[in-house]
Tab-separated table of C-alpha atoms in Angstrom:
chain	number	residue	atom	x	y	z
A	1006	MET	CA	-17.797	-4.140	38.864
A	1007	SER	CA	-19.474	-7.772	38.535
A	1008	ASN	CA	-22.663	-5.859	37.021
A	1009	THR	CA	-20.720	-4.250	34.230
A	1010	SER	CA	-20.031	-8.084	32.991
A	1011	SER	CA	-23.197	-9.014	32.889
A	1012	LEU	CA	-24.311	-6.105	31.606
A	1013	SER	CA	-22.302	-6.256	28.446
A	1014	ALA	CA	-23.139	-9.672	27.605
A	1015	GLU	CA	-27.044	-8.797	27.982
A	1016	ILE	CA	-26.474	-6.479	25.342
A	1017	LEU	CA	-24.906	-8.820	23.233
A	1018	ALA	CA	-27.111	-11.577	23.717
A	1019	PHE	CA	-29.818	-8.833	22.853
A	1020	ARG	CA	-31.218	-10.096	18.817
A	1021	THR	CA	-33.490	-7.452	16.728
A	1022	CYS	CA	-35.127	-8.322	13.840
A	1023	ALA	CA	-33.097	-7.320	10.644
A	1024	VAL	CA	-35.681	-5.459	9.534
A	1025	CYS	CA	-38.231	-3.715	11.761
A	1026	TYR	CA	-35.778	-4.216	14.964
A	1027	LYS	CA	-38.659	-5.347	17.110
A	1028	PRO	CA	-36.493	-7.403	19.446
A	1029	GLU	CA	-36.888	-10.984	20.688
A	1030	THR	CA	-38.795	-11.797	23.646
A	1031	LYS	CA	-38.665	-15.637	25.740
A	1032	LYS	CA	-41.752	-15.470	24.537
A	1033	VAL	CA	-41.924	-14.620	20.801
A	1034	LYS	CA	-38.469	-16.748	19.509
A	1035	PHE	CA	-37.212	-15.414	15.836
A	1036	GLY	CA	-36.756	-17.015	12.713
A	1037	ARG	CA	-33.030	-16.926	10.607
A	1038	CYS	CA	-32.937	-16.863	7.171
A	1039	GLY	CA	-32.609	-20.774	5.937
A	1040	LYS	CA	-29.856	-20.682	3.798
A	1041	CYS	CA	-27.050	-18.351	5.697
A	1042	LYS	CA	-28.787	-18.709	9.369
A	1043	LYS	CA	-27.373	-15.530	9.771
A	1044	PRO	CA	-29.902	-12.754	9.901
A	1045	ALA	CA	-33.073	-12.846	12.877
A	1046	TYR	CA	-36.417	-12.806	11.488
A	1047	CYS	CA	-39.545	-11.669	13.451
A	1048	SER	CA	-42.026	-12.445	10.547
A	1049	VAL	CA	-42.108	-14.194	7.329
A	1050	GLU	CA	-43.459	-11.154	6.175
A	1051	CYS	CA	-40.392	-8.794	7.177
A	1052	GLN	CA	-38.412	-11.658	6.180
A	1053	LYS	CA	-39.861	-11.292	3.038
A	1054	LYS	CA	-39.319	-7.411	3.202
A	1055	GLY	CA	-35.565	-7.985	3.992
A	1056	TRP	CA	-35.218	-10.312	0.880
A	1057	LYS	CA	-34.172	-7.564	-1.860
A	1058	THR	CA	-30.849	-6.033	1.219
A	1059	HIS	CA	-30.056	-9.424	2.190
A	1060	LYS	CA	-29.816	-11.857	-1.167
A	1061	GLU	CA	-25.915	-10.641	-2.371
A	1062	THR	CA	-25.262	-11.123	0.920
A	1063	CYS	CA	-27.281	-14.393	1.688
A	1064	ARG	CA	-24.881	-15.565	-1.137
A	1065	PHE	CA	-21.911	-14.689	-0.269
A	1066	GLN	CA	-22.447	-16.362	4.065
A	1067	ALA	CA	-23.813	-19.324	1.992
A	1068	GLU	CA	-20.731	-19.566	0.107
A	1069	ASN	CA	-18.557	-18.626	3.500
A	1070	ARG	CA	-20.536	-21.285	5.401
A	1071	GLU	CA	-19.934	-24.499	3.003
A	1072	SER	CA	-16.512	-23.750	3.289
A	1073	LEU	CA	-16.304	-24.058	7.095
A	1074	PRO	CA	-13.998	-26.655	8.353
A	1075	ALA	CA	-15.896	-29.413	9.433
A	1076	ARG	CA	-17.501	-29.796	13.171
A	1077	GLY	CA	-15.023	-31.651	15.586
A	1078	THR	CA	-11.838	-30.358	13.751
A	1079	GLN	CA	-9.370	-28.249	15.811
A	1080	GLU	CA	-9.949	-25.724	12.885
A	1081	ARG	CA	-13.592	-25.503	13.152
A	1082	ASP	CA	-12.929	-24.749	17.105
A	1083	MET	CA	-10.512	-22.217	16.475
A	1084	LEU	CA	-13.031	-20.194	14.195
A	1085	SER	CA	-15.667	-20.973	16.998
A	1086	GLY	CA	-13.366	-19.187	19.783
A	1087	ILE	CA	-12.664	-16.449	17.261
A	1088	LYS	CA	-16.243	-15.919	17.076
A	1089	LYS	CA	-17.212	-15.786	20.530
A	1090	TRP	CA	-13.746	-13.640	21.375
A	1091	PHE	CA	-15.495	-10.503	18.226
A	1092	SER	CA	-18.575	-10.715	20.214
A	1093	LYS	CA	-17.247	-10.462	23.380
A	1094	HIS	CA	-15.981	-7.444	21.986
A	1095	THR	CA	-17.891	-5.982	19.265
A	1096	GLN	CA	-18.352	-2.849	20.856
A	1097	LEU	CA	-14.827	-1.918	21.209
A	1098	LEU	CA	-13.695	-3.444	17.630
A	1099	VAL	CA	-16.633	-0.767	16.347
A	1100	TYR	CA	-15.028	1.872	17.724
A	1101	VAL	CA	-11.978	0.910	17.148
A	1102	GLY	CA	-12.079	0.032	13.441
A	1103	THR	CA	-14.365	3.289	12.852
A	1104	HIS	CA	-11.300	5.423	14.293
A	1105	ALA	CA	-8.405	3.306	12.665
A	1106	MET	CA	-10.111	4.031	9.369
A	1107	GLY	CA	-11.050	7.526	10.126
A	1108	LEU	CA	-15.249	7.205	9.651
A	1109	GLN	CA	-16.472	9.501	12.094
A	1110	ASN	CA	-15.334	11.963	8.935
A	1111	PRO	CA	-18.687	11.195	6.673
A	1112	ALA	CA	-16.759	12.417	3.201
A	1113	ARG	CA	-14.206	9.883	3.536
A	1114	ALA	CA	-16.280	7.245	5.780
A	1115	ALA	CA	-17.940	6.159	1.848
A	1116	SER	CA	-14.745	5.326	0.287
A	1117	MET	CA	-12.698	3.509	3.056
A	1118	LEU	CA	-15.607	1.418	3.839
A	1119	ALA	CA	-15.880	-0.060	-0.321
A	1120	THR	CA	-12.162	-0.346	-0.676
A	1121	HIS	CA	-10.396	-1.069	3.060
A	1122	MET	CA	-11.015	-3.422	6.402
A	1123	LEU	CA	-9.422	-3.725	9.555
A	1124	VAL	CA	-6.589	-6.598	9.673
A	1125	LEU	CA	-5.930	-7.712	13.310
A	1126	ILE	CA	-3.809	-10.331	14.259
A	1127	LEU	CA	-4.722	-12.956	17.122
A	1128	ASP	CA	-2.453	-15.282	18.608
A	1129	PRO	CA	-4.946	-18.555	21.208
A	1130	SER	CA	-4.214	-17.553	24.474
A	1131	PRO	CA	-1.758	-19.600	26.159
A	1132	SER	CA	-4.133	-20.569	29.135
A	1133	GLY	CA	-6.224	-22.547	26.960
A	1134	VAL	CA	-9.733	-20.729	27.329
A	1135	HIS	CA	-11.892	-21.895	24.771
A	1136	GLY	CA	-12.712	-18.440	22.592
A	1137	ASP	CA	-9.268	-16.561	24.562
A	1138	PHE	CA	-7.256	-14.564	22.356
A	1139	ILE	CA	-4.313	-12.597	22.936
A	1140	PHE	CA	-4.129	-9.304	20.749
A	1141	LYS	CA	-1.206	-9.116	18.563
A	1142	ALA	CA	-1.425	-6.156	16.029
A	1143	ALA	CA	-3.961	-4.249	14.150
A	1144	ALA	CA	-3.293	-2.622	10.312
A	1145	VAL	CA	-5.955	-0.928	7.911
A	1146	SER	CA	-5.181	-2.736	4.636
A	1147	ALA	CA	-6.828	-2.323	1.219
A	1148	MET	CA	-9.516	-5.415	0.687
A	1149	GLN	CA	-7.469	-6.346	-2.632
A	1150	GLU	CA	-3.819	-6.019	-0.839
A	1151	TYR	CA	-5.420	-8.791	1.776
A	1152	GLY	CA	-6.097	-11.367	-1.459
A	1153	LEU	CA	-9.816	-11.315	-1.450
A	1154	ASN	CA	-11.400	-11.711	-5.106
A	1155	ASP	CA	-13.454	-9.103	-6.536
A	1156	ALA	CA	-17.194	-10.926	-6.124
A	1157	THR	CA	-16.498	-10.661	-1.893
A	1158	CYS	CA	-14.968	-7.085	-2.143
A	1159	ALA	CA	-18.535	-6.404	-4.129
A	1160	ALA	CA	-20.300	-8.822	-1.538
A	1161	LEU	CA	-18.983	-6.924	1.334
A	1162	ALA	CA	-19.006	-3.190	-0.371
A	1163	LYS	CA	-22.603	-4.149	-0.338
A	1164	ARG	CA	-23.328	-4.962	2.644
A	1165	VAL	CA	-21.755	-1.678	3.862
A	1166	SER	CA	-23.796	0.523	1.586
A	1167	ASP	CA	-26.742	-1.348	2.364
A	1168	VAL	CA	-26.685	-1.618	6.460
A	1169	ALA	CA	-25.136	2.543	6.408
A	1170	LYS	CA	-28.616	3.129	4.492
A	1171	ASP	CA	-30.606	1.389	7.239
A	1172	ASN	CA	-28.257	4.034	9.655
A	1173	ARG	CA	-26.539	0.616	11.628
A	1174	HIS	CA	-23.238	-1.021	12.491
A	1175	SER	CA	-22.213	-4.143	11.470
A	1176	LEU	CA	-18.859	-5.989	11.851
A	1177	THR	CA	-17.857	-8.759	9.091
A	1178	ILE	CA	-15.288	-11.006	10.492
A	1179	ALA	CA	-12.544	-13.031	7.997
A	1180	PRO	CA	-11.228	-15.605	9.860
A	1181	ARG	CA	-7.846	-17.191	8.273
A	1182	PRO	CA	-5.845	-19.951	9.569
A	1183	PRO	CA	-3.476	-19.582	12.407
A	1184	GLY	CA	-0.295	-17.339	11.446
A	1185	ALA	CA	-2.553	-15.587	9.145
A	1186	CYS	CA	-4.883	-12.526	9.880
A	1187	THR	CA	-8.310	-12.268	10.852
A	1188	ALA	CA	-10.083	-9.063	8.719
A	1189	LEU	CA	-12.811	-7.261	10.371
A	1190	ARG	CA	-14.491	-4.555	8.348
A	1191	ALA	CA	-16.326	-1.956	10.955
A	1192	SER	CA	-19.270	-0.415	8.955
A	1193	GLY	CA	-21.688	1.934	9.971
A	1194	ARG	CA	-22.625	5.665	10.301
């Protein structure tokens, strides 16, 4: 049983190039986008090839990064914990998001992904373990109802489209302050 836990952790820690999907190794460490720090690239050539697709997402990610709470604050620690929680549960969340939004139906998937998201409500665990949260509720919601502006909605819709072209899956996390919701966009095939 413990082998399953360590296997899951290894799978989630496995990084691939955002363009050619080549796996990172101990000998070959990947670089990240210098502006948003998100996608990993095995080479400068792959980074150049991926720029057209990544450009809009990069701007969105960089703006998001600038709006992060200051390091060492409770808000930043909470955000870090949420990211760890999502990373730990990525495969399950993609599955839940896919089924909750009806994405297994290709005709419905394109319109749902362009306009809706799965909203999760999490509370910090009373155990105080960093990165440990209790799931409270979930609902599918229109992005506009969630309060995202038109530019953000357009950037998210473009990201979904770009990811779908590559026949890949993606999670986009939009955390909110305590008492608010955390949004999860499951994208993919």
